[in-house]
Amino acid sequence: MCGIVGAVAQRDVAEILVEGLRRLEYRGYDSAGVAVLNNGELSRTRRVGKVQELSSALDEQPLVGGTGIAHTRWATHGEPSERNAHPHESEGNIAVVHNGIIENHNKLREMLKGLGYRFASDTDTEVICHLVHHELKSHDSLLAAVQATVKQLEGAYGTVVIDRTDSERMIVARSGSPLVIGYGLGENFVASDQLALLPVTRSFAFLEEGDVAEVTRREVNIFDVDGNTVEREVKESEVTHDAGDKGEYRHYMLKEIYEQPTAIAHTLEGRIAAGKVLDSAFGENAAEFLKDIKHVQIIACGTSYHAGMAARYWLEDWAGVSCNVEIASEFRYRKSHLFPNSLLVTISQSGETADTLAAMRLAKEMGYKATLTICNAPGSSLVRESDMAYMMKAGAEIGVASTKAFTVQLAGLLMLTTAIGRHNGMSAEMEAEITQSLQSMPAKVEQALSLDDAIAELAEDFADKHHALFLGRGDQYPIAMEGALKLKEISYIHAEAYASGELKHGPLALIDADMPVIVVAPNNELLEKLKSNVEEVRARGGLMYVFADKDAEFESDDTMKVIPVPHCDEFMAPLIYTIPLQLLSYHVALIKGTDVDQPRNLAKSVTVE
Ligand code: M6R
C-alpha cells in the first residue's frame, strides 16, 4: 500500500527519496511523486505508473534541494492519475504526503472551500495541506500548525509536511499508519517502512500513535498526542534484507518459495531444547501468560487467516483448548463472546494490517487474558502493542503473494500448540514428536521443492482455464484455501476451496472437464473419506490433480494426474503440501504472463480499512 519517504540533509535528496520509493514498490501502488525544497522554492514531479517513470522524469529534469518528501500512492479516493498523486500542495507553499484515510474529508473540504481554498485533486489528503496552510495563518510555526491540523482529522494518517518558506524542517505525524524516523549524521529521514531508508541509516525510532515530530538536519523532537516532549527509543535495525536483490531468481515470489527451508530453520533457531519448545519463543513473560489458557481466539486476514485456520485443528486436537478463528474485518465489527482465560492471537506478516490491528485493540478492551502476535516485522504496531510476540524471523517478504511467511507462521503456530498444550494435558512424548517434526521440516521442504519441474509442466494445463476448485479435509482444508488464494492472486484464475465433504452440498454442480479440481491428499485418517469425494468428482467427468503421499495409493489415469509428495508425518503435512500449491500458482502465472510480484489491484501491506 502507499509508501512515504522524507529527508532533511545538506546534500540533494531526490535520489535518496526515489531509491526509498523503489524499496517500497513491493507494497503495491499506482502512481509516485516527489517534492523538494530549495532556497525558497518548492518543486514537484509526479507520474502515474511505476517509480521508474518518476525516475526517468527526474533524469530529464532533476529536482535540486536538501529537504524533500516522496510517495507511492495506492488509490483509495480518486482514480490513479497525476493530479491525484502525492505530494499535494496548498497555494504553492505547503506540500504533503499521506498514508491512510481521512474519514471526515468531505466535511473539511466544504469548510476549506468556504474559506476560499480550491481543490486540485479528488483525494482526502488534499484537505491536510489546505488545513495546514490555513492554520499557519494563526500559528507561529509549521509544527504548531500541523499539531492544530491533526486535531481536526478523523481516520488514519501517517503524514509528512514541508513548507516552502522553511526549507530546514519537515513535520511528521502518525495516527493509524506507521512512520519511522531514521537518524543519520547531520541528516535525518522519515519513512513508512525502515526498508526504504536502509541505504542511508540503520538507526530508527518508531513513532507511536498520536506522535508529531519536528525533523531537522541536526535534531528530532517528538511530541505525544498532548503535545508533551517524549523520547522514543532509537534502535539499530536488525533487518538485513536488500530489497533490490532478487539474486538468481526471476521473481521475488520464487526466491521466497525457495527460501522456505532457511526461513523455517531460522524461526526454530534457539527455540527448541531437549524436545521442548521454550516459552521464551513467545516473549519475556510468556510462561506466565500461557499457563492458564483455556481458549484461543485467532484473528488475521488473507494468508495469515489460513494459517490460523490450520492451527485451530491442532489447538483443539493436540493442545486440548477450544479455539475460534475469525477474519479481522468481521471480528472488529461484531459483538463476540469472551470465554474465560482466553488468549487473543493475531497473525500478520507485516504487523501493520489495519483490520488486524483494530481487532487486537478491541480485544484488549474486551478483557482478553493476554494478546500474542505472530509477526514478521520487528517494531511493527502489532508487535509493540501485544503482550507477547512470536517473531517469525522469515526475512523480508517482498512478493505480494505471501509464501514463506505462511509456512513460517504454520511452524510458529505448531510451537504455540505445544506451549499451550503442555499445560492442558499434552504428553512430553507428544511434544517431543512435534519438536522432532519441526526440526526435520527444512529438509522435507527442500525435498518438496524438487517437484518444481514436474509442476511447471502441469501448469500448462491450467493456463487456459477460468476456474479451479481446491479440495482438502481436516487441517488440509486451510491448505486448499491457501492454494486457491495463491492461484487467484497471481494468475487471476477464479479459484475456490472446499472442505471435500461439502462437495455434494453444492459445488458438485460445477464439475465438468473445464473445471480442474486440485486435491491435497496426505496419507492420514481422513484419506478414505477423501477418496470417496474423489470418486464423486470422477463420476461427473471432472479432471483432477491429486497431490498425494505415495502410500495413499492414487494412480494416474485419464481422469486424474497424481503428483507424489514426499512422505511426511501428520504434524508437518499441512506445511509440506503447501509447497507444490505455491509452485503451481507461480508457474501458471508465468505462463499467463501476469505481474507475479505485484499483481493488479493488490498491496503487500493493507494499512487502510
Ligand atoms: O501482513 P498480513 O499478514 O497481516 O497480511 C494479511 C493479508 O493482507 C495477506 O496475507 C494477503 O492476503 C496476501 N496478499 C496473501 O498472499
Coordinates of C-alpha atoms and ligand atoms in Angstrom, one line a residue, residues 301-304 347-353 356 400-402 409 482 485-486 489 602-606, ligand 1:
C301 CA -6.5 -11.6 7.2
G302 CA -5.8 -13.4 4.0
T303 CA -3.0 -15.9 4.0
S304 CA -2.4 -15.3 7.7
I347 CA -1.2 -13.4 12.9
S348 CA 0.4 -10.9 10.5
Q349 CA 3.4 -10.9 8.2
S350 CA 3.5 -7.1 8.2
G351 CA 2.3 -6.3 11.7
E352 CA 0.5 -3.3 10.2
T353 CA -2.7 -4.7 8.7
T356 CA -6.0 -7.0 12.4
V400 CA 2.7 -9.5 -2.7
A401 CA 1.6 -13.1 -2.7
S402 CA 2.7 -14.4 0.7
Q409 CA 3.5 -19.0 10.6
E482 CA -4.3 -21.0 0.7
L485 CA -5.9 -17.8 -2.9
K486 CA -2.4 -18.0 -4.4
E489 CA -4.0 -13.6 -6.6
L602 CA -3.3 -5.7 -4.6
A603 CA -1.0 -4.2 -1.9
K604 CA 1.5 -6.0 0.2
S605 CA 0.6 -4.4 3.5
V606 CA -3.0 -3.3 3.8
Ligands
M6R1 O1 0.6 -8.7 6.7 P1 -0.5 -9.6 6.9 O2 -0.1 -11.0 7.1 O3 -1.4 -9.1 8.1 O4 -1.4 -9.5 5.6 C1 -2.6 -10.2 5.5 C2 -3.1 -10.3 4.1 O5 -3.3 -9.0 3.5 C3 -2.1 -11.1 3.2 O6 -1.9 -12.3 3.7 C4 -2.7 -11.2 1.8 O7 -3.8 -12.0 1.8 C5 -1.6 -11.7 0.9 N1 -1.6 -11.0 -0.4 C6 -1.8 -13.2 0.5 O8 -0.9 -13.6 -0.4

